[in-house]
Coordinates of C-alpha atoms in Angstrom, one line a residue:
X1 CA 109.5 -10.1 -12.7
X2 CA 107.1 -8.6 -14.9
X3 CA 106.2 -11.8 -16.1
X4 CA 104.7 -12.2 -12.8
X5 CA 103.2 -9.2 -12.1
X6 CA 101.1 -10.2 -15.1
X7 CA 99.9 -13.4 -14.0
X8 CA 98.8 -11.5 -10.7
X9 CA 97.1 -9.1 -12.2
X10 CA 95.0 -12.1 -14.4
X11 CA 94.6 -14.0 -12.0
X12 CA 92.3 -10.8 -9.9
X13 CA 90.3 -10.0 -12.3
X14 CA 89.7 -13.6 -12.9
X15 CA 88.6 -13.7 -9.6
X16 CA 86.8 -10.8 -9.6
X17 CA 84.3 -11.6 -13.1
X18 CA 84.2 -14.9 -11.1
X19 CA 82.4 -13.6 -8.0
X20 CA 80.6 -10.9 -9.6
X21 CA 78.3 -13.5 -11.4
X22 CA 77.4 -14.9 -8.1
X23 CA 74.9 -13.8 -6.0
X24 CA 75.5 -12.1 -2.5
X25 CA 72.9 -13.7 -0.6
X26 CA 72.7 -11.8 2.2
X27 CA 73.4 -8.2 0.2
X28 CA 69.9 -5.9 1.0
X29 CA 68.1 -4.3 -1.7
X30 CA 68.7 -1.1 -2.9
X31 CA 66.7 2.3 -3.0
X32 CA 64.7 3.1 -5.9
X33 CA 67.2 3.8 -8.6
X34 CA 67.1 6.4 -10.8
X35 CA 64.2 7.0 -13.1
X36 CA 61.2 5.9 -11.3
X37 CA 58.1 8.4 -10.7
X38 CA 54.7 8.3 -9.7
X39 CA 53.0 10.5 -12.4
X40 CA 55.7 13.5 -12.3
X41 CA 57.2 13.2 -8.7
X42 CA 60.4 11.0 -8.8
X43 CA 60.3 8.1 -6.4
X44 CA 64.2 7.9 -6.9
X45 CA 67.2 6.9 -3.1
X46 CA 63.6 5.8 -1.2
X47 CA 63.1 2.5 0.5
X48 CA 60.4 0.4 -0.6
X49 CA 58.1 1.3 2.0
X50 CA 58.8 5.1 1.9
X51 CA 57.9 4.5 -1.9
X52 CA 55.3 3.4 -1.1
X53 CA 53.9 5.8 1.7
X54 CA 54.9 8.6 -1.6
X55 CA 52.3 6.7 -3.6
X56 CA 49.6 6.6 -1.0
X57 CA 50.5 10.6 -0.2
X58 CA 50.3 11.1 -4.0
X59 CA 46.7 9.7 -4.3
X60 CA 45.3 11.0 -1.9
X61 CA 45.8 14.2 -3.6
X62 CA 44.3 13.3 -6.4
X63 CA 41.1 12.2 -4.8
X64 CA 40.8 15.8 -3.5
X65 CA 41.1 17.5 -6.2
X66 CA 39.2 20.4 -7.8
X67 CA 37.4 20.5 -10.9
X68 CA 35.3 23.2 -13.2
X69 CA 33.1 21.0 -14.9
X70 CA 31.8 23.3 -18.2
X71 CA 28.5 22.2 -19.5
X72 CA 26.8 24.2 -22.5
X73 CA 29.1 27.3 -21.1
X74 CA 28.0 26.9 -17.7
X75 CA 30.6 26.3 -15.2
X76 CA 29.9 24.3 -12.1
X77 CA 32.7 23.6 -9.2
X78 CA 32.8 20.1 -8.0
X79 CA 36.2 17.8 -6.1
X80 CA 36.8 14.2 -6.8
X81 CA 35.0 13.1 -3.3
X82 CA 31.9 14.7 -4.5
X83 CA 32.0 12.5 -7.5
X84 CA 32.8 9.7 -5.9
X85 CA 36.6 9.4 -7.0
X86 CA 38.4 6.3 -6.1
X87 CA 41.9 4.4 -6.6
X88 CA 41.2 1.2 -8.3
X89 CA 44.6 -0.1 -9.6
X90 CA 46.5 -0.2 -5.8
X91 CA 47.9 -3.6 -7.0
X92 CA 49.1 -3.4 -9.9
X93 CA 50.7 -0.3 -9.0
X94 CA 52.4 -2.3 -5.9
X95 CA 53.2 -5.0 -8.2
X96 CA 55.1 -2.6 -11.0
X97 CA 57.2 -1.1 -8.2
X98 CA 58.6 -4.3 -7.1
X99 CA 60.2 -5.3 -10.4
X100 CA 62.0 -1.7 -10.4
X101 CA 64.1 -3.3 -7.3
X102 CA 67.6 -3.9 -8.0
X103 CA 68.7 -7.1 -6.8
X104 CA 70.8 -9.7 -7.4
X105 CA 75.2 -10.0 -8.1
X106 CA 76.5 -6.9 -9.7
X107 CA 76.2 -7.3 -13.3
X108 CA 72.6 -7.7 -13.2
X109 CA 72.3 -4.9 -10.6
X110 CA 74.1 -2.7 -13.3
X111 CA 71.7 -3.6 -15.6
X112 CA 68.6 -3.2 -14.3
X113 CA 70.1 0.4 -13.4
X114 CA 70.8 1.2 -16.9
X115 CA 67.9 0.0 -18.1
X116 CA 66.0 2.2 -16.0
X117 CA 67.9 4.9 -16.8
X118 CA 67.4 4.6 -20.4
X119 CA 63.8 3.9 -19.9
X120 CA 62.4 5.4 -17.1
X121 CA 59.5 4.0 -15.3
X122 CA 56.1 5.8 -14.8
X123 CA 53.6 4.0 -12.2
X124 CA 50.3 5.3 -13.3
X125 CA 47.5 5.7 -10.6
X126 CA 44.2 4.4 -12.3
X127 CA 41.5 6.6 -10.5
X128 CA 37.9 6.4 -11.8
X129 CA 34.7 8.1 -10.9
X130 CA 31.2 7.0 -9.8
X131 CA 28.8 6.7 -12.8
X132 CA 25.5 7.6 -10.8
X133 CA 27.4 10.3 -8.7
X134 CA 28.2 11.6 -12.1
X135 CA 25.1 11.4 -13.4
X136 CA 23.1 13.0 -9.8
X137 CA 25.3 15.6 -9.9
X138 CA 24.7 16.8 -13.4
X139 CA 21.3 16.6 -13.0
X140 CA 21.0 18.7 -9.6
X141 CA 23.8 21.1 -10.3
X142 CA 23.8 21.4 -14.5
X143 CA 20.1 21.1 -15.3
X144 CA 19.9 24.8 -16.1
X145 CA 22.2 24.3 -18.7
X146 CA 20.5 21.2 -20.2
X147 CA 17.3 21.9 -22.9
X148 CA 14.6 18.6 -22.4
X149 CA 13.1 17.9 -26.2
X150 CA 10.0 19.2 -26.7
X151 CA 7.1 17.5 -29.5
X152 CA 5.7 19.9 -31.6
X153 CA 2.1 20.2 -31.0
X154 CA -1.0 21.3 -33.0
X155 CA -4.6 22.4 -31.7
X156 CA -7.4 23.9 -33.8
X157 CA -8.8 26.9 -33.7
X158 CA -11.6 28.8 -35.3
X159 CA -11.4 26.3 -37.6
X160 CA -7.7 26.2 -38.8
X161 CA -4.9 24.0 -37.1
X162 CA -2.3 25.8 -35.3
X163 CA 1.0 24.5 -35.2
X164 CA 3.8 24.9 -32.4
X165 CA 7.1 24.1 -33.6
X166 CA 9.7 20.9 -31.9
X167 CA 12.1 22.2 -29.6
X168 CA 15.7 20.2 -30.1
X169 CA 16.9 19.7 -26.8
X170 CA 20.2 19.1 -25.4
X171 CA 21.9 16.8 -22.8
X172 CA 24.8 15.6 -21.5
X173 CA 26.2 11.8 -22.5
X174 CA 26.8 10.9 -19.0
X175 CA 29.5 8.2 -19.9
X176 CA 31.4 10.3 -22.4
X177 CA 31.6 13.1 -19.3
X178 CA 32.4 10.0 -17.0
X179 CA 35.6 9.2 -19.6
X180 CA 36.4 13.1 -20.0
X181 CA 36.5 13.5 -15.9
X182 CA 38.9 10.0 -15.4
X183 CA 40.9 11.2 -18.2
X184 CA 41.8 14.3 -16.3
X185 CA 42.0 13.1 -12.9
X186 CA 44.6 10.7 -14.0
X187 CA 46.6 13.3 -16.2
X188 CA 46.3 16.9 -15.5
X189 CA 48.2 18.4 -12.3
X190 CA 46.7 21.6 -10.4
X191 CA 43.4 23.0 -11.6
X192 CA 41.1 20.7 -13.9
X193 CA 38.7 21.7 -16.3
X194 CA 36.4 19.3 -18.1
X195 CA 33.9 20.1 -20.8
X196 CA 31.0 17.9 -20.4
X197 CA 30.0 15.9 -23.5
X198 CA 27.0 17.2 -25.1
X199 CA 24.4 15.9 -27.6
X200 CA 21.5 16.8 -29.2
X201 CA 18.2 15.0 -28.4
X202 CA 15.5 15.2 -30.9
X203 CA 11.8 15.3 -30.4
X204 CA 9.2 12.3 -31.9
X205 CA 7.0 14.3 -33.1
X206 CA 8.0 17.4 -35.4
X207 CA 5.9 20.0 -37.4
X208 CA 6.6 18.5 -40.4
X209 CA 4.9 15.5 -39.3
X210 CA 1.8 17.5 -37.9
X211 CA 1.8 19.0 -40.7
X212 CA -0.1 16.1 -43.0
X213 CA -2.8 16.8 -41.0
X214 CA -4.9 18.5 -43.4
X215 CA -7.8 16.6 -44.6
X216 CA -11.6 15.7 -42.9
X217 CA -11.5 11.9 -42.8
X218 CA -14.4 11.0 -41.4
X219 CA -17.1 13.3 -39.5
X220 CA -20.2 12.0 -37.9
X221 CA -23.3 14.2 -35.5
X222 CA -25.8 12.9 -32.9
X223 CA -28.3 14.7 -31.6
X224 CA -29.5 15.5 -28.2
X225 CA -32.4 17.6 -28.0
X226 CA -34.4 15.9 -25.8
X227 CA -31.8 15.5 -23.0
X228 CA -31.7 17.9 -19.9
X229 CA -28.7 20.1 -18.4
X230 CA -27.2 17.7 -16.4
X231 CA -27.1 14.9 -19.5
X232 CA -25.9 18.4 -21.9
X233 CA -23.6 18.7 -19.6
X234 CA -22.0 15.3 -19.0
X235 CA -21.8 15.3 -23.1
X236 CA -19.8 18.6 -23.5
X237 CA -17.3 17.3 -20.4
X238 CA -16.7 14.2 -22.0
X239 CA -16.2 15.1 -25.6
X240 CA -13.8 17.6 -24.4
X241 CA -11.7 15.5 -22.9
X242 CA -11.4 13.6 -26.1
X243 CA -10.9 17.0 -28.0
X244 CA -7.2 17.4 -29.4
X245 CA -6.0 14.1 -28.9
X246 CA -3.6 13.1 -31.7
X247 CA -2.6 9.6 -32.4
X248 CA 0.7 8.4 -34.2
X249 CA 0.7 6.1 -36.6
X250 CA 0.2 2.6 -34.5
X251 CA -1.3 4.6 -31.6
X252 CA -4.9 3.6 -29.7
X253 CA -7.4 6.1 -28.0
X254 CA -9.3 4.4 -25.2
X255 CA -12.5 6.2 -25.0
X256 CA -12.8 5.3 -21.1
X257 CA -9.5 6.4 -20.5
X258 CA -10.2 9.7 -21.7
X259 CA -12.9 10.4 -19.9
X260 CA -12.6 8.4 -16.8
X261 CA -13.2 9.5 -13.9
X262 CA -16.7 9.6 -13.7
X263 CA -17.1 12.5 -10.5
X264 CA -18.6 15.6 -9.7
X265 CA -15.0 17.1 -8.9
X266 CA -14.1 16.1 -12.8
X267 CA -16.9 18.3 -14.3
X268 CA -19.8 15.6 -14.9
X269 CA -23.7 15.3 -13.3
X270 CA -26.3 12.9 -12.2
X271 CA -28.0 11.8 -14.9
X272 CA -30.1 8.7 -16.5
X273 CA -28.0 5.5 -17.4
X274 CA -28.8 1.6 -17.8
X275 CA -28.2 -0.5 -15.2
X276 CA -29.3 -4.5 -15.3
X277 CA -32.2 -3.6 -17.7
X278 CA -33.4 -0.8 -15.9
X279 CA -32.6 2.9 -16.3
X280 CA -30.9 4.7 -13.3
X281 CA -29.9 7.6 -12.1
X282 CA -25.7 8.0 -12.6
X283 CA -22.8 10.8 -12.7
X284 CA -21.7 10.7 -16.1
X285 CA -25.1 9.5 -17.3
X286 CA -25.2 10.0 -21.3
X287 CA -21.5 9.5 -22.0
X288 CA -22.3 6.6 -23.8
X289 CA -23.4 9.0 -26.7
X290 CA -20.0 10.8 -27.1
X291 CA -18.4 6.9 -27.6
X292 CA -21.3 6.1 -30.1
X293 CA -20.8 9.5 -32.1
X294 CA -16.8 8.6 -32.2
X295 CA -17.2 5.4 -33.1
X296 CA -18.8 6.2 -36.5
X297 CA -17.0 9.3 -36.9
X298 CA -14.1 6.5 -37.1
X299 CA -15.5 3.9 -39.2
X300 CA -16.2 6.8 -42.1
X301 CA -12.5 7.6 -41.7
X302 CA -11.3 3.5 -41.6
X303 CA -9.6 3.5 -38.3
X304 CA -9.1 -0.1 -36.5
X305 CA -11.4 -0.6 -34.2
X306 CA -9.5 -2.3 -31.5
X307 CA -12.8 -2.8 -28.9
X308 CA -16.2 -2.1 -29.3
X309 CA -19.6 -3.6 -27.7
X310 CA -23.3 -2.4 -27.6
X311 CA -25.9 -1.6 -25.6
X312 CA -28.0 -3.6 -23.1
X313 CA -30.6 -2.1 -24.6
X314 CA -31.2 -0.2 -27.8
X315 CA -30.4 3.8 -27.7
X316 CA -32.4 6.3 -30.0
X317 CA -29.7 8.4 -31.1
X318 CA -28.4 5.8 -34.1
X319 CA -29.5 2.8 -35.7
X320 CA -29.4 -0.8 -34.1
X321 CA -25.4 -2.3 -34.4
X322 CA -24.1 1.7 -35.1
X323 CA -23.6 2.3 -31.1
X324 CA -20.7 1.5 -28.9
X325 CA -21.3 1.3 -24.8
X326 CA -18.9 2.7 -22.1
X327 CA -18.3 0.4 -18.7
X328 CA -15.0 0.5 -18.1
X329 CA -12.6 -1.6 -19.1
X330 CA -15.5 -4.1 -19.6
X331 CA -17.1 -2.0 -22.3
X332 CA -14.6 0.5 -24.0
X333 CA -14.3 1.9 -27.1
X334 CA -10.7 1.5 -28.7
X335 CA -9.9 3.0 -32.0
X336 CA -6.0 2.7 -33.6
X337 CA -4.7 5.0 -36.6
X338 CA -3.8 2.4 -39.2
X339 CA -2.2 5.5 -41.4
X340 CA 1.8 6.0 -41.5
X341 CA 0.7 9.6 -40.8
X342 CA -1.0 11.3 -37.5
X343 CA -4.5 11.8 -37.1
X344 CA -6.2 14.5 -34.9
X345 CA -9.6 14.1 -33.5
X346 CA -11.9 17.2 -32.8
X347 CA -15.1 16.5 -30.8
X348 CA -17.6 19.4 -29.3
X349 CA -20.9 20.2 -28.7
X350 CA -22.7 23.1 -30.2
X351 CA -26.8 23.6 -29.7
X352 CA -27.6 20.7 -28.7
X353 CA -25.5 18.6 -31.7
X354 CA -22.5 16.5 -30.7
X355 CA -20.1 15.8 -33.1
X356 CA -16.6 14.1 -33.5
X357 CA -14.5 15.0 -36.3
X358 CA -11.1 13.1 -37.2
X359 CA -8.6 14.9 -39.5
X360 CA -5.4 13.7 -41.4
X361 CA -3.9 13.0 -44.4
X362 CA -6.2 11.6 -47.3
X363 CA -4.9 8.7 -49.0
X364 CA -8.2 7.2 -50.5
X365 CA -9.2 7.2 -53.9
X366 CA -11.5 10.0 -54.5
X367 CA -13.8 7.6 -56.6
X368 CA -14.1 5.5 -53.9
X369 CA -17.1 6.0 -51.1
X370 CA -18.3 3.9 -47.8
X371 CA -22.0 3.4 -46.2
X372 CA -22.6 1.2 -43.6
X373 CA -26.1 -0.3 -43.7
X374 CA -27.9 -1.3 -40.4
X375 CA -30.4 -4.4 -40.9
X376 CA -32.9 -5.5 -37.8
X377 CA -33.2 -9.5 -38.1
X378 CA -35.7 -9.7 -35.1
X379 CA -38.1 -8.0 -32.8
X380 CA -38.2 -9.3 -29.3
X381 CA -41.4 -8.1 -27.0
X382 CA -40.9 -7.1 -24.0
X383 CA -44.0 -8.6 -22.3
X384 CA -46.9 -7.1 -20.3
X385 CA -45.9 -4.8 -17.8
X386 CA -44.5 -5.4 -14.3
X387 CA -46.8 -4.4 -10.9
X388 CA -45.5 -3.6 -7.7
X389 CA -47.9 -3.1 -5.2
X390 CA -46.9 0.1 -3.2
X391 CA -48.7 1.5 0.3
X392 CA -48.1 4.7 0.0
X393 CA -50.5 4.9 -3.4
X394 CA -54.1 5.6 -3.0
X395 CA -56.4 2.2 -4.5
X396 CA -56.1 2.4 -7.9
X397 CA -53.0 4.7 -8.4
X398 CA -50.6 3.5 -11.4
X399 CA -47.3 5.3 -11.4
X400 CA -44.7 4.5 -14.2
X401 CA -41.3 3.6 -12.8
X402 CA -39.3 2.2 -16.4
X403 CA -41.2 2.3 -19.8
X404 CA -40.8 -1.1 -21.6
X405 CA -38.0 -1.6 -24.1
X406 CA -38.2 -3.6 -27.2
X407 CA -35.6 -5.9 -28.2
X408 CA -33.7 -7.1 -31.6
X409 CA -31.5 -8.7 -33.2
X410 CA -29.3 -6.5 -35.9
X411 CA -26.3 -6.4 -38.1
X412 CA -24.1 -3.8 -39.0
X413 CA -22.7 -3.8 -43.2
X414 CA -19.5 -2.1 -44.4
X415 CA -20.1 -1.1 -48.0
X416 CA -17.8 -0.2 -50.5
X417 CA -18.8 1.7 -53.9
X418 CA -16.2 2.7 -56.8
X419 CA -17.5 4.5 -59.4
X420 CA -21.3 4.5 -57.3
X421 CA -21.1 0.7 -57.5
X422 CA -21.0 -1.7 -54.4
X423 CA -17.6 -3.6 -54.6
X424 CA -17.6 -5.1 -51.5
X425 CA -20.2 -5.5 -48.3
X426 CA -18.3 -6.9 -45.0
X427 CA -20.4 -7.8 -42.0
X428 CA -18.9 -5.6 -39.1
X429 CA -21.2 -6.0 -36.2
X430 CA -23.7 -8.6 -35.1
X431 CA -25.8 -7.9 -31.9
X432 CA -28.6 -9.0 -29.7
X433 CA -30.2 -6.0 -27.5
X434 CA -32.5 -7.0 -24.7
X435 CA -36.4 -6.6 -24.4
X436 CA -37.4 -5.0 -20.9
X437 CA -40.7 -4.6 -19.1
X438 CA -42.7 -1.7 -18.2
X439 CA -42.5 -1.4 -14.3
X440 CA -45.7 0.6 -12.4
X441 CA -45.9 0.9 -9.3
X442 CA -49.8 0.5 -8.0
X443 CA -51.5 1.3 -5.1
X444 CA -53.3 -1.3 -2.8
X445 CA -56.8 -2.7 -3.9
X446 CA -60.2 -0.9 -2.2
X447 CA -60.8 -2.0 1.3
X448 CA -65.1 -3.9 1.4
X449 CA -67.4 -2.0 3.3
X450 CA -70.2 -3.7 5.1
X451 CA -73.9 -2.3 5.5
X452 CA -75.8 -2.6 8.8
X453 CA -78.6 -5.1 7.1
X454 CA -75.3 -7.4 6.4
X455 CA -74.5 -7.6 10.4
X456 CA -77.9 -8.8 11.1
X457 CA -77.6 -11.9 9.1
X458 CA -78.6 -15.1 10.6
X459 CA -76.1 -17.4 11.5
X460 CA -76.5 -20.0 8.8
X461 CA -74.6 -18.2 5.6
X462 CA -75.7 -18.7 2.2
X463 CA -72.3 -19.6 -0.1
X464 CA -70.1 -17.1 -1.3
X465 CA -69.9 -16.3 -4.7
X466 CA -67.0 -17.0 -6.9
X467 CA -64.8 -14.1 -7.1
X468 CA -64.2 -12.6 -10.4
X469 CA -60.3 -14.0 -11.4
X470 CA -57.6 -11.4 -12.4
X471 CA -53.9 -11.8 -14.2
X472 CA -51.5 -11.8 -12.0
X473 CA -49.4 -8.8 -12.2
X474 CA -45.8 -9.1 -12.9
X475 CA -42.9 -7.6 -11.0
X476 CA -39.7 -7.6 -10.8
X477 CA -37.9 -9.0 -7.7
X478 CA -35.5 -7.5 -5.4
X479 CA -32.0 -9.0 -4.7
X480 CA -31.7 -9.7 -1.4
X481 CA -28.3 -8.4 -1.5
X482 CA -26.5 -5.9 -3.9
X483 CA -24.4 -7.2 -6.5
X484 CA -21.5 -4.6 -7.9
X485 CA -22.1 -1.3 -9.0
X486 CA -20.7 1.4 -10.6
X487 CA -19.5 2.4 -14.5
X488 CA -18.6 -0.7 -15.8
X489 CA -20.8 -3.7 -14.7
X490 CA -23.6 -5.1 -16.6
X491 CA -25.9 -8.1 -15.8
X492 CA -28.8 -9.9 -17.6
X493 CA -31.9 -8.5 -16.8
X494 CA -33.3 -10.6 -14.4
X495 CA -36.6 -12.9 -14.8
X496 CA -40.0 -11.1 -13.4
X497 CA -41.4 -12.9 -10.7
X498 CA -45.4 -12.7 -11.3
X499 CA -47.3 -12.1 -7.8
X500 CA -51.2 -12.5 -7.5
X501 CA -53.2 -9.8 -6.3
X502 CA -56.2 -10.9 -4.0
X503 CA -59.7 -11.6 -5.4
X504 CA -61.7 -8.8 -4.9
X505 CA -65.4 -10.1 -2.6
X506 CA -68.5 -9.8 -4.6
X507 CA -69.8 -7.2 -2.1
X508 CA -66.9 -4.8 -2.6
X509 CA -67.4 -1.3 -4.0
X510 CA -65.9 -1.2 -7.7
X511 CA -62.8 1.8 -7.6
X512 CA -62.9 4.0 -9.8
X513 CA -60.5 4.1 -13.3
X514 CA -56.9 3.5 -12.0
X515 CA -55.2 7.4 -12.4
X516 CA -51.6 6.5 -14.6
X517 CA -49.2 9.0 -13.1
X518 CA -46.0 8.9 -15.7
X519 CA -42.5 8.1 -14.5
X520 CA -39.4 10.7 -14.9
X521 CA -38.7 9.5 -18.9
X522 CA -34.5 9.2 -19.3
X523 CA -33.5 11.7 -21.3
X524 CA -31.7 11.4 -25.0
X525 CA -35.6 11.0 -27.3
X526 CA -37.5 7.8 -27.0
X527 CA -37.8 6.4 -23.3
X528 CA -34.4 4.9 -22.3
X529 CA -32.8 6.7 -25.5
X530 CA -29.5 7.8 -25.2
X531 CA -28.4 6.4 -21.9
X532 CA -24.9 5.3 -21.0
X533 CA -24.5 1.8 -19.1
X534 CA -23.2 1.4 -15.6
X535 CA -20.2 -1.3 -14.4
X536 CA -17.4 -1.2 -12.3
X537 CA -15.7 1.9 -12.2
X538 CA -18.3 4.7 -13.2
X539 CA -20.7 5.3 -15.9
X540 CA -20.5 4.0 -18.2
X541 CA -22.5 1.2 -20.2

């Protein structure tokens, strides 16, 4: 009996093991066992889709949620939809639940539940923050607490250099706050509190650096006597505006961009400057002299000269091949420190002197010295003067409009002495300045009067005499239409057209010696001396 009581009892759990390895196809799925949470709330008896509906509830929290951000000890409120807070891992969140589902025949449901159990299952929410929301909000709401670098800067004053110190300023690293912010939207439960990364942002330019400026590397003085206010005044403007620049190692000055624009409302006057071989009334007339002054205040002190050009016509205030025009961009004056140290360039006017002086740090050899040697290879005359006959004159009235200029042809020599003895002579500058006429404007010739005994003449009349013949008088033509003007443009002068004055009858009364009235002379010494040029853009050749 108990024999078979045994074989039963075999024989049921036989059966049993047996159908617990097969599956029970139609057997539902089972709530969320035991030891699965999103973040810290369990997820444990819910369906599937009340599982999910938790983890939809749960971040949605999180994207509401407050947070202090602290930046430099500055508190500033701000929530998630402010900063653009979103859920970016739904998936793989959807996809990690699924394989917590207990399915299949019993042994492997037991399982999975144990396995759970001993290793319970966290589903992570990946939320992340906008980078530019980030980065607006920091910037409108923190920028109290941020400290923008400053450059140290230096000036001179009653003739010492004055020295303001670098200010080391402080902002935030955007990304590293970005990180800090996910970090704690994804972690921390209730209130949040994020201390902004900060770092340190340091200046260019410091006072040590400034501080090499020390020595006089090249000085240089024009004079302008002769010029009136409005050209004085046109000088001082510009050279201040040059005044106090200071130029990093590498760095270029562009002597038009200084000084440019050329208008009343920026300080400058009417005065004379050179326009297609004539001299012209022009604001910023004379600026041309402040570029020219510069440009050998730089060559005694060796900076690259990156642009340079002369004159039309020669200027009075330095040698042929020493000046440097102004015409916009077309004519510019562009110096570069070639030094691994700054240079500072001072320029004024005092009396009537301009001068530029550039400062730095002096690395030449005291026994070396530099001259630069002008040489004129030709003389070009300008011809006899130009006429142009005008009505308003009385017979025999000259009035000077332009005096004549006289051209050449010149170099300019880079010398080098050691010990006082030339080592080296470099050709720098070869140029060709253009010759240009006098102009005078003349009145018309004497009208013939007749005598009584001359209307009774018979009508047979004897042959007229020969009239005496005269040189044609040069003048220069007018365009028919006007080419560009302004600061900037320059053309050839253009070819005098010679016209022929009428022969004077035998019978006419001789006028009495022409009266020379003199024309307004341009201002800056000799006539046409000192003028700036004019192109596109304001004075400026």
């Amino acid at each position: 009996m108990k024999r078979n009581v045994w074989s039963a009892g075999r024989a049921a759990l036989l059966a049993v093991s047996f159908f617990g390895m097969m599956p029970f196809a139609g057997y539902a799925a089972e709530p969320v066992p035991e030891g699965v949470y999103i973040g810290d709330v369990s997820l444990s008896g819910l369906t599937k889709e009340e599982a999910e509906k938790k983890i939809k509830e749960y971040a949605n929290e999180r994207l509401g949620l407050k947070l202090t951000l602290i930046v430099n000890g500055n508190e500033v409120m701000t929530d998630g939809a402010e900063l653009g807070l979103r859920w970016i891992n739904e998936e793989a969140v959807a996809e990690a639940l699924e394989e917590t589902e207990v399915t299949g025949n019993l042994i492997r449901r037991y399982m999975k539940k144990k396995d759970i159990q001993d290793s319970p299952v966290r589903l992570e929410l990946d939320m992340d923050v906008d980078q530019e929301r980030v980065n607006t909000f920091v910037q409108d709401k923190c920028g109290a607490a941020v400290t923008e670098a400053a450059n140290a800067s230096i000036r001179r004053e009653n003739g010492a250099f004055v020295i303001t110190p670098e200010v080391i300023g402080t902002t935030v690293d955007m990304e590293a706050t970005k990180q800090a912010i996910n970090e704690a939207l994804n972690g921390a439960a209730g209130e949040i509190t994020v201390h902004a990364e900060l770092v340190e942002s340091r200046p260019q330019i410091t006072e040590e650096t400034l501080s090499t400026i020390q020595d006089v590397l090249g000085t240089f003085s024009t004079d302008f006597s002769s010029s009136g206010a409005s050209r004085s005044t046109n000088l001082q403007v510009g050279a201040s505006k040059i005044d106090g620049h200071v130029l990093m190692p590498g760095e270029v000055l562009s002597g038009y961009d200084c000084m440019n624009p050329f208008t009343t409302q920026n300080g400058y006057r009417t005065a004379v400057a050179y326009e297609n071989g004539r001299s012209v009334d022009s604001i910023g007339g004379g600026v041309c002299q402040i570029s020219t002054t510069l440009y050998n205040a730089s060559l005694l002190a060796e900076l690259e000269i990156v642009q340079r050009q002369n004159h039309s016509m020669t200027v009075s205030y330095v040698k042929p091949s020493m000046d440097a025009a102004i015409a916009g961009t077309y004519k510019d004056l562009k110096i570069k420190n070639p030094y691994d140290t700054p240079i500072y360039i001072e320029g004024y006017t005092s009396g009537r002197t301009l001068t530029f002086t550039i400062y730095g740090k002096e690395t030449r050899p005291s026994n070396r010295t530099i001259k630069f040697e002008s040489e004129t290879l030709q003389w070009m005359d300008p011809g006899a003067p130009a006429e142009q006959i005008d009505p308003t004159l009385a017979p025999g009235q000259r009035v000077r409009v332009q005096s004549a200029h006289t051209g050449l042809r010149s170099r300019l020599y880079k010398c080098i002495y050691v010990d006082g003895q030339l080592t080296e002579r470099t050709l720098l500058n070869n140029d060709t300045y253009n010759p240009s006429k006098a102009i005078f404007r003349v009145g018309p010739p004497a009208e013939t009067e007749q005598t009584p005994e001359t209307l009774e003449t018979p009508a047979t009349e004897p042959a007229p005499s020969q009239p005496e013949e005269t040189l044609p008088a040069a003048t220069e033509p007018q365009p028919t239409e006007p080419g560009p003007q302004g600061p900037g443009y320059e053309t050839e002068p253009q070819p005098v057209t010679p016209t022929t004055q009428a022969p004077q009858p035998t019978e006419a009364l001789q006028p009495t010696a022409p009266v020379e009235t003199p024309a307004p002379q341009p201002e800056g010494g000799q006539p046409g001396g000192g003028e700036n040029e004019i192109g596109p853009g304001g004075p400026g050749e």
